mmCIF file of C-alpha atoms and ligand atoms in Angstrom:
data_model
loop_
_atom_site.group_PDB
_atom_site.id
_atom_site.type_symbol
_atom_site.label_atom_id
_atom_site.label_comp_id
_atom_site.label_asym_id
_atom_site.label_seq_id
_atom_site.Cartn_x
_atom_site.Cartn_y
_atom_site.Cartn_z
ATOM 1 C CA MET G 79 82.583 87.360 87.662
ATOM 2 C CA THR G 80 81.775 90.781 86.199
ATOM 3 C CA PHE G 81 81.152 94.045 88.015
ATOM 4 C CA TYR G 82 77.516 93.931 86.863
ATOM 5 C CA GLU G 83 76.990 90.405 88.181
ATOM 6 C CA LEU G 84 78.414 91.402 91.520
ATOM 7 C CA TYR G 85 76.828 94.795 92.114
ATOM 8 C CA GLY G 86 73.848 94.906 89.720
ATOM 9 C CA ALA G 87 75.065 97.996 87.840
ATOM 10 C CA PRO G 88 77.961 98.777 85.498
ATOM 11 C CA PRO G 89 81.079 100.624 86.755
ATOM 12 C CA SER G 90 81.425 104.304 85.831
ATOM 13 C CA VAL G 91 85.227 104.323 86.100
ATOM 14 C CA ARG G 92 87.880 101.893 84.944
ATOM 15 C CA ALA G 93 91.520 102.617 85.818
ATOM 16 C CA SER G 94 94.673 100.555 85.774
ATOM 17 C CA ALA G 95 98.387 100.608 86.528
ATOM 18 C CA PRO G 96 101.232 98.326 85.399
ATOM 19 C CA GLY G 97 103.640 96.264 87.437
ATOM 20 C CA ARG G 98 107.288 97.320 87.233
ATOM 21 C CA VAL G 99 110.608 95.622 86.890
ATOM 22 C CA ASN G 100 113.660 97.441 88.148
ATOM 23 C CA LEU G 101 116.507 97.334 85.613
ATOM 24 C CA ILE G 102 119.094 98.499 88.136
ATOM 25 C CA GLY G 103 119.358 100.618 91.289
ATOM 26 C CA GLU G 104 118.231 98.267 94.041
ATOM 27 C CA HIS G 105 117.786 99.358 97.660
ATOM 28 C CA THR G 106 118.974 102.816 96.678
ATOM 29 C CA ASP G 107 115.600 104.595 96.778
ATOM 30 C CA TYR G 108 115.308 104.848 100.558
ATOM 31 C CA ASN G 109 118.910 106.065 100.604
ATOM 32 C CA GLY G 110 118.122 109.058 98.398
ATOM 33 C CA GLY G 111 119.853 107.453 95.404
ATOM 34 C CA TYR G 112 119.144 106.638 91.762
ATOM 35 C CA VAL G 113 116.897 103.983 90.237
ATOM 36 C CA LEU G 114 116.084 102.787 86.716
ATOM 37 C CA PRO G 115 112.824 100.803 86.575
ATOM 38 C CA THR G 116 110.595 100.048 83.598
ATOM 39 C CA THR G 117 107.039 98.757 83.381
ATOM 40 C CA ILE G 118 105.872 95.253 82.476
ATOM 41 C CA PRO G 119 102.750 94.373 80.434
ATOM 42 C CA GLN G 120 101.018 92.840 83.479
ATOM 43 C CA ARG G 121 98.531 95.284 85.056
ATOM 44 C CA THR G 122 96.093 95.741 87.904
ATOM 45 C CA THR G 123 92.666 97.076 86.919
ATOM 46 C CA VAL G 124 90.112 98.738 89.171
ATOM 47 C CA GLU G 125 86.454 99.160 88.180
ATOM 48 C CA LEU G 126 84.504 101.518 90.383
ATOM 49 C CA LEU G 127 81.030 102.984 90.803
ATOM 50 C CA PRO G 128 80.548 105.745 93.390
ATOM 51 C CA ARG G 129 77.576 105.344 95.723
ATOM 52 C CA PRO G 130 75.891 107.619 98.239
ATOM 53 C CA GLY G 131 77.286 107.675 101.775
ATOM 54 C CA GLY G 132 80.755 106.523 102.784
ATOM 55 C CA ALA G 133 80.494 102.749 102.468
ATOM 56 C CA ILE G 134 83.038 100.914 100.327
ATOM 57 C CA ARG G 135 82.538 97.382 99.022
ATOM 58 C CA ALA G 136 85.457 95.780 97.246
ATOM 59 C CA LEU G 137 86.266 92.408 95.774
ATOM 60 C CA SER G 138 89.629 91.332 94.406
ATOM 61 C CA ILE G 139 89.137 88.424 92.006
ATOM 62 C CA ASP G 140 92.715 87.200 92.134
ATOM 63 C CA VAL G 141 93.055 86.664 95.878
ATOM 64 C CA GLY G 142 90.206 84.117 95.847
ATOM 65 C CA GLN G 143 87.975 86.139 98.149
ATOM 66 C CA PRO G 144 84.339 84.858 98.104
ATOM 67 C CA THR G 145 82.410 88.041 99.032
ATOM 68 C CA PRO G 146 83.213 91.781 98.950
ATOM 69 C CA PHE G 147 85.086 93.327 101.849
ATOM 70 C CA ASP G 148 83.225 96.307 103.256
ATOM 71 C CA TYR G 149 84.030 99.269 105.480
ATOM 72 C CA VAL G 150 83.149 102.936 105.821
ATOM 73 C CA VAL G 151 85.607 105.665 104.782
ATOM 74 C CA GLY G 152 87.000 107.182 107.978
ATOM 75 C CA THR G 153 86.972 103.870 109.919
ATOM 76 C CA GLU G 154 89.971 102.235 108.213
ATOM 77 C CA SER G 155 91.836 99.707 110.356
ATOM 78 C CA ARG G 156 94.789 97.505 109.486
ATOM 79 C CA ARG G 157 94.114 93.757 109.253
ATOM 80 C CA GLY G 158 97.248 92.330 107.658
ATOM 81 C CA ARG G 159 95.462 91.474 104.398
ATOM 82 C CA TRP G 160 95.327 92.872 100.847
ATOM 83 C CA THR G 161 92.469 95.108 101.952
ATOM 84 C CA ASP G 162 95.041 97.165 103.882
ATOM 85 C CA TYR G 163 96.174 98.624 100.544
ATOM 86 C CA LEU G 164 92.617 99.710 99.723
ATOM 87 C CA GLN G 165 91.986 101.086 103.199
ATOM 88 C CA GLY G 166 95.418 102.720 103.135
ATOM 89 C CA VAL G 167 94.456 104.547 99.944
ATOM 90 C CA THR G 168 91.156 105.968 101.272
ATOM 91 C CA TRP G 169 92.914 106.752 104.574
ATOM 92 C CA VAL G 170 95.743 108.660 102.890
ATOM 93 C CA LEU G 171 93.368 110.544 100.568
ATOM 94 C CA SER G 172 91.240 111.684 103.512
ATOM 95 C CA LYS G 173 94.367 112.593 105.480
ATOM 96 C CA ALA G 174 95.578 114.748 102.573
ATOM 97 C CA GLY G 175 92.224 116.557 102.545
ATOM 98 C CA PHE G 176 90.647 114.897 99.492
ATOM 99 C CA ALA G 177 86.939 114.102 99.894
ATOM 100 C CA VAL G 178 86.316 110.461 99.045
ATOM 101 C CA GLY G 179 82.814 108.975 99.148
ATOM 102 C CA GLY G 180 81.452 105.456 99.075
ATOM 103 C CA ALA G 181 82.032 103.123 96.144
ATOM 104 C CA ASP G 182 81.625 99.622 94.787
ATOM 105 C CA ILE G 183 84.928 98.256 93.527
ATOM 106 C CA LEU G 184 86.124 95.232 91.561
ATOM 107 C CA ILE G 185 89.847 94.532 91.200
ATOM 108 C CA THR G 186 91.529 92.201 88.732
ATOM 109 C CA SER G 187 95.253 91.791 88.270
ATOM 110 C CA THR G 188 97.786 89.943 86.197
ATOM 111 C CA VAL G 189 100.751 91.177 88.291
ATOM 112 C CA PRO G 190 101.969 88.221 90.374
ATOM 113 C CA LEU G 191 101.747 88.800 94.138
ATOM 114 C CA GLY G 192 105.059 88.717 95.992
ATOM 115 C CA GLY G 193 106.954 88.403 92.711
ATOM 116 C CA GLY G 194 109.143 91.482 93.207
ATOM 117 C CA LEU G 195 107.209 93.205 90.408
ATOM 118 C CA SER G 196 105.394 95.740 92.496
ATOM 119 C CA SER G 197 101.932 94.265 92.768
ATOM 120 C CA SER G 198 101.422 96.580 95.763
ATOM 121 C CA ALA G 199 102.222 99.793 93.892
ATOM 122 C CA ALA G 200 100.177 98.664 90.867
ATOM 123 C CA LEU G 201 97.196 98.207 93.190
ATOM 124 C CA GLU G 202 97.758 101.514 94.992
ATOM 125 C CA ILE G 203 98.145 103.508 91.785
ATOM 126 C CA ALA G 204 95.214 101.815 90.026
ATOM 127 C CA LEU G 205 93.035 102.598 93.073
ATOM 128 C CA LEU G 206 94.291 106.173 93.301
ATOM 129 C CA ARG G 207 93.622 106.718 89.597
ATOM 130 C CA ALA G 208 90.090 105.305 89.984
ATOM 131 C CA PHE G 209 89.318 107.517 93.017
ATOM 132 C CA ARG G 210 90.889 110.538 91.314
ATOM 133 C CA GLU G 211 88.630 110.121 88.314
ATOM 134 C CA ALA G 212 85.460 109.138 90.189
ATOM 135 C CA PHE G 213 85.647 112.023 92.669
ATOM 136 C CA SER G 214 87.415 114.569 90.388
ATOM 137 C CA LEU G 215 90.342 114.925 92.786
ATOM 138 C CA PRO G 216 93.010 117.465 91.748
ATOM 139 C CA ILE G 217 96.029 115.171 92.198
ATOM 140 C CA GLY G 218 99.138 115.375 90.005
ATOM 141 C CA ASP G 219 101.087 112.258 89.025
ATOM 142 C CA VAL G 220 104.103 112.751 91.294
ATOM 143 C CA GLN G 221 101.798 113.600 94.194
ATOM 144 C CA MET G 222 99.854 110.426 93.448
ATOM 145 C CA ALA G 223 103.026 108.338 93.610
ATOM 146 C CA ARG G 224 103.876 109.893 96.971
ATOM 147 C CA LEU G 225 100.367 109.264 98.313
ATOM 148 C CA GLY G 226 100.720 105.604 97.316
ATOM 149 C CA GLN G 227 104.043 105.359 99.124
ATOM 150 C CA GLN G 228 102.610 107.113 102.172
ATOM 151 C CA ALA G 229 99.662 104.677 102.292
ATOM 152 C CA GLU G 230 102.123 101.778 102.206
ATOM 153 C CA ASN G 231 104.511 103.287 104.776
ATOM 154 C CA GLU G 232 102.046 104.663 107.270
ATOM 155 C CA PHE G 233 98.989 102.433 106.911
ATOM 156 C CA VAL G 234 100.127 99.067 105.559
ATOM 157 C CA GLY G 235 103.328 99.331 107.581
ATOM 158 C CA ALA G 236 105.914 98.517 104.874
ATOM 159 C CA PRO G 237 108.840 100.991 104.976
ATOM 160 C CA VAL G 238 109.328 101.035 101.179
ATOM 161 C CA GLY G 239 110.902 103.785 99.087
ATOM 162 C CA VAL G 240 109.171 105.705 96.288
ATOM 163 C CA MET G 241 110.577 103.869 93.244
ATOM 164 C CA ASP G 242 107.667 101.509 92.579
ATOM 165 C CA GLN G 243 104.892 104.081 92.769
ATOM 166 C CA MET G 244 106.862 106.497 90.564
ATOM 167 C CA ALA G 245 107.541 103.755 87.995
ATOM 168 C CA CYS G 246 103.906 102.569 87.880
ATOM 169 C CA THR G 247 102.708 106.165 87.510
ATOM 170 C CA LEU G 248 105.248 107.686 85.122
ATOM 171 C CA ALA G 249 106.905 105.056 82.931
ATOM 172 C CA GLY G 250 105.239 104.138 79.638
ATOM 173 C CA ASN G 251 105.659 100.974 77.577
ATOM 174 C CA GLY G 252 109.202 100.449 76.365
ATOM 175 C CA GLU G 253 110.521 103.255 78.552
ATOM 176 C CA ALA G 254 112.822 103.198 81.539
ATOM 177 C CA LEU G 255 112.360 105.812 84.252
ATOM 178 C CA PHE G 256 115.626 107.366 85.414
ATOM 179 C CA LEU G 257 114.742 108.791 88.812
ATOM 180 C CA ASP G 258 116.686 110.688 91.434
ATOM 181 C CA THR G 259 114.776 109.635 94.542
ATOM 182 C CA ARG G 260 116.085 112.567 96.564
ATOM 183 C CA SER G 261 114.944 115.429 94.296
ATOM 184 C CA LEU G 262 112.281 113.334 92.514
ATOM 185 C CA GLU G 263 113.666 114.684 89.239
ATOM 186 C CA TRP G 264 113.052 112.148 86.529
ATOM 187 C CA SER G 265 113.448 111.541 82.837
ATOM 188 C CA VAL G 266 112.434 108.797 80.505
ATOM 189 C CA VAL G 267 115.004 106.740 78.584
ATOM 190 C CA PRO G 268 113.769 104.519 75.708
ATOM 191 C CA MET G 269 114.611 100.834 76.031
ATOM 192 C CA PRO G 270 117.207 99.925 73.381
ATOM 193 C CA ALA G 271 116.094 98.055 70.277
ATOM 194 C CA SER G 272 119.269 95.997 70.577
ATOM 195 C CA ALA G 273 118.097 94.139 73.690
ATOM 196 C CA GLU G 274 114.959 92.297 74.686
ATOM 197 C CA LEU G 275 113.643 92.456 78.233
ATOM 198 C CA VAL G 276 113.139 89.114 79.992
ATOM 199 C CA VAL G 277 111.524 88.589 83.396
ATOM 200 C CA ILE G 278 111.398 85.242 85.192
ATOM 201 C CA ASN G 279 109.482 84.824 88.447
ATOM 202 C CA SER G 280 111.270 82.360 90.728
ATOM 203 C CA GLY G 281 107.967 81.449 92.386
ATOM 204 C CA VAL G 282 109.431 82.137 95.837
ATOM 205 C CA ALA G 283 107.214 84.891 97.290
ATOM 206 C CA HIS G 284 108.298 87.686 99.628
ATOM 207 C CA SER G 285 106.635 90.366 101.728
ATOM 208 C CA HIS G 286 108.113 93.778 102.465
ATOM 209 C CA ALA G 287 105.945 94.272 105.529
ATOM 210 C CA LYS G 288 108.163 91.603 107.138
ATOM 211 C CA GLY G 289 111.440 92.124 108.942
ATOM 212 C CA ASP G 290 114.248 91.651 106.398
ATOM 213 C CA TYR G 291 113.559 94.746 104.307
ATOM 214 C CA ARG G 292 113.044 96.820 107.437
ATOM 215 C CA MET G 293 116.363 95.581 108.845
ATOM 216 C CA ARG G 294 118.289 96.533 105.684
ATOM 217 C CA ARG G 295 116.785 99.981 105.808
ATOM 218 C CA ALA G 296 117.723 100.372 109.464
ATOM 219 C CA GLU G 297 121.289 99.211 108.718
ATOM 220 C CA CYS G 298 121.597 101.894 106.031
ATOM 221 C CA GLU G 299 120.386 104.587 108.417
ATOM 222 C CA GLN G 300 122.819 103.391 111.047
ATOM 223 C CA ALA G 301 125.698 103.401 108.545
ATOM 224 C CA ALA G 302 124.824 106.916 107.358
ATOM 225 C CA GLY G 303 124.694 108.111 110.972
ATOM 226 C CA LEU G 304 128.109 106.613 111.795
ATOM 227 C CA LEU G 305 129.588 108.196 108.652
ATOM 228 C CA GLY G 306 128.048 111.578 109.452
ATOM 229 C CA VAL G 307 125.959 111.933 106.281
ATOM 230 C CA ALA G 308 122.222 112.545 105.907
ATOM 231 C CA ALA G 309 121.860 109.557 103.562
ATOM 232 C CA LEU G 310 124.181 107.038 101.879
ATOM 233 C CA ARG G 311 123.509 108.913 98.644
ATOM 234 C CA ASP G 312 125.931 111.534 99.917
ATOM 235 C CA LEU G 313 128.895 109.140 99.605
ATOM 236 C CA ASP G 314 130.882 108.187 96.522
ATOM 237 C CA ALA G 315 133.572 105.709 95.517
ATOM 238 C CA GLY G 316 136.223 107.837 97.245
ATOM 239 C CA ASP G 317 134.507 107.162 100.583
ATOM 240 C CA LEU G 318 134.718 103.375 100.262
ATOM 241 C CA PRO G 319 137.853 102.982 102.457
ATOM 242 C CA ARG G 320 136.118 104.616 105.424
ATOM 243 C CA VAL G 321 132.844 102.841 104.574
ATOM 244 C CA MET G 322 134.657 99.518 104.902
ATOM 245 C CA ARG G 323 135.964 100.462 108.351
ATOM 246 C CA LEU G 324 132.379 100.392 109.670
ATOM 247 C CA PRO G 325 131.494 97.418 111.872
ATOM 248 C CA GLU G 326 130.192 94.346 110.056
ATOM 249 C CA PRO G 327 127.809 94.097 108.254
ATOM 250 C CA LEU G 328 127.266 97.862 107.926
ATOM 251 C CA GLY G 329 130.318 98.384 105.706
ATOM 252 C CA ARG G 330 129.135 95.876 103.126
ATOM 253 C CA ARG G 331 125.566 97.193 103.229
ATOM 254 C CA ALA G 332 126.762 100.755 102.573
ATOM 255 C CA ARG G 333 129.228 99.594 99.905
ATOM 256 C CA HIS G 334 126.338 98.030 97.988
ATOM 257 C CA VAL G 335 124.398 101.287 98.017
ATOM 258 C CA VAL G 336 127.377 103.458 97.032
ATOM 259 C CA THR G 337 128.464 101.184 94.179
ATOM 260 C CA GLU G 338 124.867 100.591 93.041
ATOM 261 C CA ASP G 339 124.267 104.328 92.636
ATOM 262 C CA ASP G 340 127.327 104.457 90.362
ATOM 263 C CA ARG G 341 126.050 101.466 88.413
ATOM 264 C CA VAL G 342 122.737 103.229 87.757
ATOM 265 C CA LEU G 343 124.540 106.235 86.286
ATOM 266 C CA ALA G 344 126.706 103.955 84.142
ATOM 267 C CA ALA G 345 123.606 101.982 83.076
ATOM 268 C CA VAL G 346 121.813 105.150 81.926
ATOM 269 C CA GLU G 347 124.823 106.022 79.773
ATOM 270 C CA ALA G 348 124.972 102.486 78.358
ATOM 271 C CA LEU G 349 121.228 102.538 77.679
ATOM 272 C CA ARG G 350 121.438 105.850 75.853
ATOM 273 C CA ALA G 351 124.368 104.564 73.802
ATOM 274 C CA GLY G 352 122.632 101.236 73.098
ATOM 275 C CA ASN G 353 125.641 99.465 74.617
ATOM 276 C CA VAL G 354 123.931 96.282 75.759
ATOM 277 C CA ALA G 355 127.148 94.398 76.524
ATOM 278 C CA SER G 356 128.123 97.010 79.077
ATOM 279 C CA LEU G 357 124.578 97.100 80.462
ATOM 280 C CA GLY G 358 124.653 93.320 80.857
ATOM 281 C CA GLY G 359 127.932 93.509 82.773
ATOM 282 C CA LEU G 360 126.382 96.047 85.142
ATOM 283 C CA PHE G 361 123.438 93.686 85.737
ATOM 284 C CA TYR G 362 125.786 90.877 86.824
ATOM 285 C CA ALA G 363 127.817 93.232 89.020
ATOM 286 C CA SER G 364 124.626 94.500 90.657
ATOM 287 C CA HIS G 365 123.503 90.952 91.340
ATOM 288 C CA GLU G 366 126.803 90.022 92.972
ATOM 289 C CA SER G 367 126.631 93.097 95.153
ATOM 290 C CA MET G 368 123.086 92.257 96.261
ATOM 291 C CA ARG G 369 124.073 88.664 96.897
ATOM 292 C CA ASP G 370 127.350 89.226 98.758
ATOM 293 C CA ASP G 371 127.220 92.733 100.258
ATOM 294 C CA TYR G 372 123.537 93.393 100.725
ATOM 295 C CA GLU G 373 122.571 89.725 101.261
ATOM 296 C CA VAL G 374 119.050 89.934 99.876
ATOM 297 C CA SER G 375 119.287 87.090 97.364
ATOM 298 C CA ILE G 376 118.279 83.474 97.867
ATOM 299 C CA PRO G 377 119.729 80.262 96.343
ATOM 300 C CA GLU G 378 116.901 79.904 93.785
ATOM 301 C CA ILE G 379 117.498 83.410 92.429
ATOM 302 C CA ASP G 380 121.280 82.875 92.359
ATOM 303 C CA LEU G 381 120.717 79.698 90.361
ATOM 304 C CA LEU G 382 118.546 81.521 87.800
ATOM 305 C CA VAL G 383 121.247 84.175 87.392
ATOM 306 C CA GLU G 384 123.966 81.535 86.996
ATOM 307 C CA LEU G 385 121.900 79.712 84.357
ATOM 308 C CA ALA G 386 121.439 83.029 82.542
ATOM 309 C CA ARG G 387 125.185 83.608 82.624
ATOM 310 C CA ALA G 388 125.698 80.277 80.853
ATOM 311 C CA THR G 389 123.206 81.232 78.108
ATOM 312 C CA PRO G 390 124.914 82.901 75.111
ATOM 313 C CA ASP G 391 121.797 84.870 74.098
ATOM 314 C CA VAL G 392 121.636 86.600 77.499
ATOM 315 C CA TYR G 393 123.677 89.793 78.055
ATOM 316 C CA GLY G 394 123.032 90.158 81.761
ATOM 317 C CA ALA G 395 120.775 89.079 84.628
ATOM 318 C CA ARG G 396 120.078 90.095 88.194
ATOM 319 C CA LEU G 397 117.662 89.840 91.085
ATOM 320 C CA THR G 398 115.077 92.608 90.732
ATOM 321 C CA GLY G 399 113.015 94.249 93.481
ATOM 322 C CA GLY G 400 113.389 94.012 97.229
ATOM 323 C CA GLY G 401 114.696 90.443 97.238
ATOM 324 C CA PHE G 402 114.305 87.459 99.601
ATOM 325 C CA GLY G 403 112.432 85.837 96.683
ATOM 326 C CA GLY G 404 110.763 87.358 93.656
ATOM 327 C CA SER G 405 112.012 87.695 90.098
ATOM 328 C CA VAL G 406 115.085 87.935 87.884
ATOM 329 C CA VAL G 407 115.401 90.573 85.153
ATOM 330 C CA MET G 408 117.520 89.804 82.085
ATOM 331 C CA LEU G 409 118.516 91.394 78.816
ATOM 332 C CA ALA G 410 118.634 89.072 75.825
ATOM 333 C CA ARG G 411 119.432 89.217 72.138
ATOM 334 C CA PRO G 412 116.310 90.579 70.360
ATOM 335 C CA GLY G 413 113.925 87.806 69.350
ATOM 336 C CA ARG G 414 115.775 85.254 71.470
ATOM 337 C CA GLY G 415 114.458 86.167 74.925
ATOM 338 C CA ARG G 416 111.539 83.754 75.087
ATOM 339 C CA ALA G 417 113.533 80.710 73.976
ATOM 340 C CA ALA G 418 116.421 81.589 76.296
ATOM 341 C CA ALA G 419 114.055 82.074 79.247
ATOM 342 C CA GLU G 420 112.261 78.792 78.600
ATOM 343 C CA ALA G 421 115.551 76.905 78.480
ATOM 344 C CA ILE G 422 116.621 78.533 81.763
ATOM 345 C CA VAL G 423 113.302 77.661 83.439
ATOM 346 C CA ALA G 424 113.550 74.030 82.246
ATOM 347 C CA GLU G 425 117.083 73.690 83.625
ATOM 348 C CA PHE G 426 115.969 75.387 86.856
ATOM 349 C CA ALA G 427 113.142 72.832 87.265
ATOM 350 C CA ALA G 428 115.615 69.991 86.744
ATOM 351 C CA ARG G 429 118.136 71.361 89.255
ATOM 352 C CA ALA G 430 115.951 73.019 91.905
ATOM 353 C CA GLY G 431 112.831 70.894 91.517
ATOM 354 C CA LYS G 432 110.764 74.077 91.446
ATOM 355 C CA ALA G 433 108.614 75.822 88.855
ATOM 356 C CA ALA G 434 109.718 79.282 87.767
ATOM 357 C CA THR G 435 107.565 81.228 85.290
ATOM 358 C CA VAL G 436 108.506 83.314 82.256
ATOM 359 C CA LEU G 437 106.538 86.577 82.579
ATOM 360 C CA VAL G 438 108.215 88.658 79.848
ATOM 361 C CA PRO G 439 108.384 88.403 76.844
HETATM 362 C C1 GLA Y 1455 110.831 97.245 97.016
HETATM 363 C C2 GLA Y 1455 110.419 98.633 97.483
HETATM 364 C C3 GLA Y 1455 111.157 99.719 96.700
HETATM 365 C C4 GLA Y 1455 112.657 99.469 96.673
HETATM 366 C C5 GLA Y 1455 112.950 98.024 96.281
HETATM 367 C C6 GLA Y 1455 114.411 97.703 96.382
HETATM 368 O O1 GLA Y 1455 110.383 97.038 95.708
HETATM 369 O O2 GLA Y 1455 109.027 98.792 97.323
HETATM 370 O O3 GLA Y 1455 110.852 100.973 97.266
HETATM 371 O O4 GLA Y 1455 113.239 99.783 97.902
HETATM 372 O O5 GLA Y 1455 112.239 97.105 97.085
HETATM 373 O O6 GLA Y 1455 115.115 98.397 95.437
#
């Protein structure tokens, strides 16, 4: 269905944002730490035509919704559906003092939902870009990322960090975004020519509005409080002995964050040096830390990582994103990523009886 078929007029604005895959730096963003995400080719696209008054009509093709959802700007209310992201965006724009009027909207996306690839941030940023253009709103890119996060935190009710929105907004194709989530200082690091990015979706979906992510975040805050620091970012490897004296499981949770921050810094160095073997080793170490200390992996994801480890063309693999399902990110020998990923997915189907999907390359 086209915009014209749905609303009887063409859109005046077309905006989009990519999904992201985090290379390394997981569950560090809400601890003030470092992250290193990059974008994927899959995108969410928003077509929009402003209309008089404050009424919004919106249809998202990929959620199988039969008719447009409608509401009036200023009357947003949470319903536990995808439309919360849309309402969250108009709510946060109004709250920040930006005048948003009515609009007809059509959304299409190739970013898998619940795949750990930031379908939420892609939707938020695509919507924010469309509103920014349609209503000439003076919003800078970093501010836009923060508005997206605020919509998700305060309206949708998912206590996520700022990594995804920053990655979707700032990282270009073939670039990793090295971000300090405390200062929001960032720089772009080119992806090395000596490695090919591979992303496999396990097919097990997750939701960050649910309890597990929230509980990890609360555990980190509790650990920081007991250790007398503002955030776990303020600790380093020298603090690990006292970190491990915390009551279980807080010690292991904090150890993941402290060691993961160090791994991001090491990964940036390896990336800049084109040292893919060292980068791959950091991926495996990150995965083990997420599996054993942070406990956000699941058996299907562990199996995909183990199959990757047994594949000679793969340098490293790990769970990417919030966890409890989602996707695995890998680095492979250039030109060999697709074949390696397909072999891994075939073996996964044989062993787990489930269908995983190769998303990149
Ligand atoms: C989700 C959140 C991010 C980040 C990751 C874990 O993707 O949206 O803010 O916390 O989980 O690294």
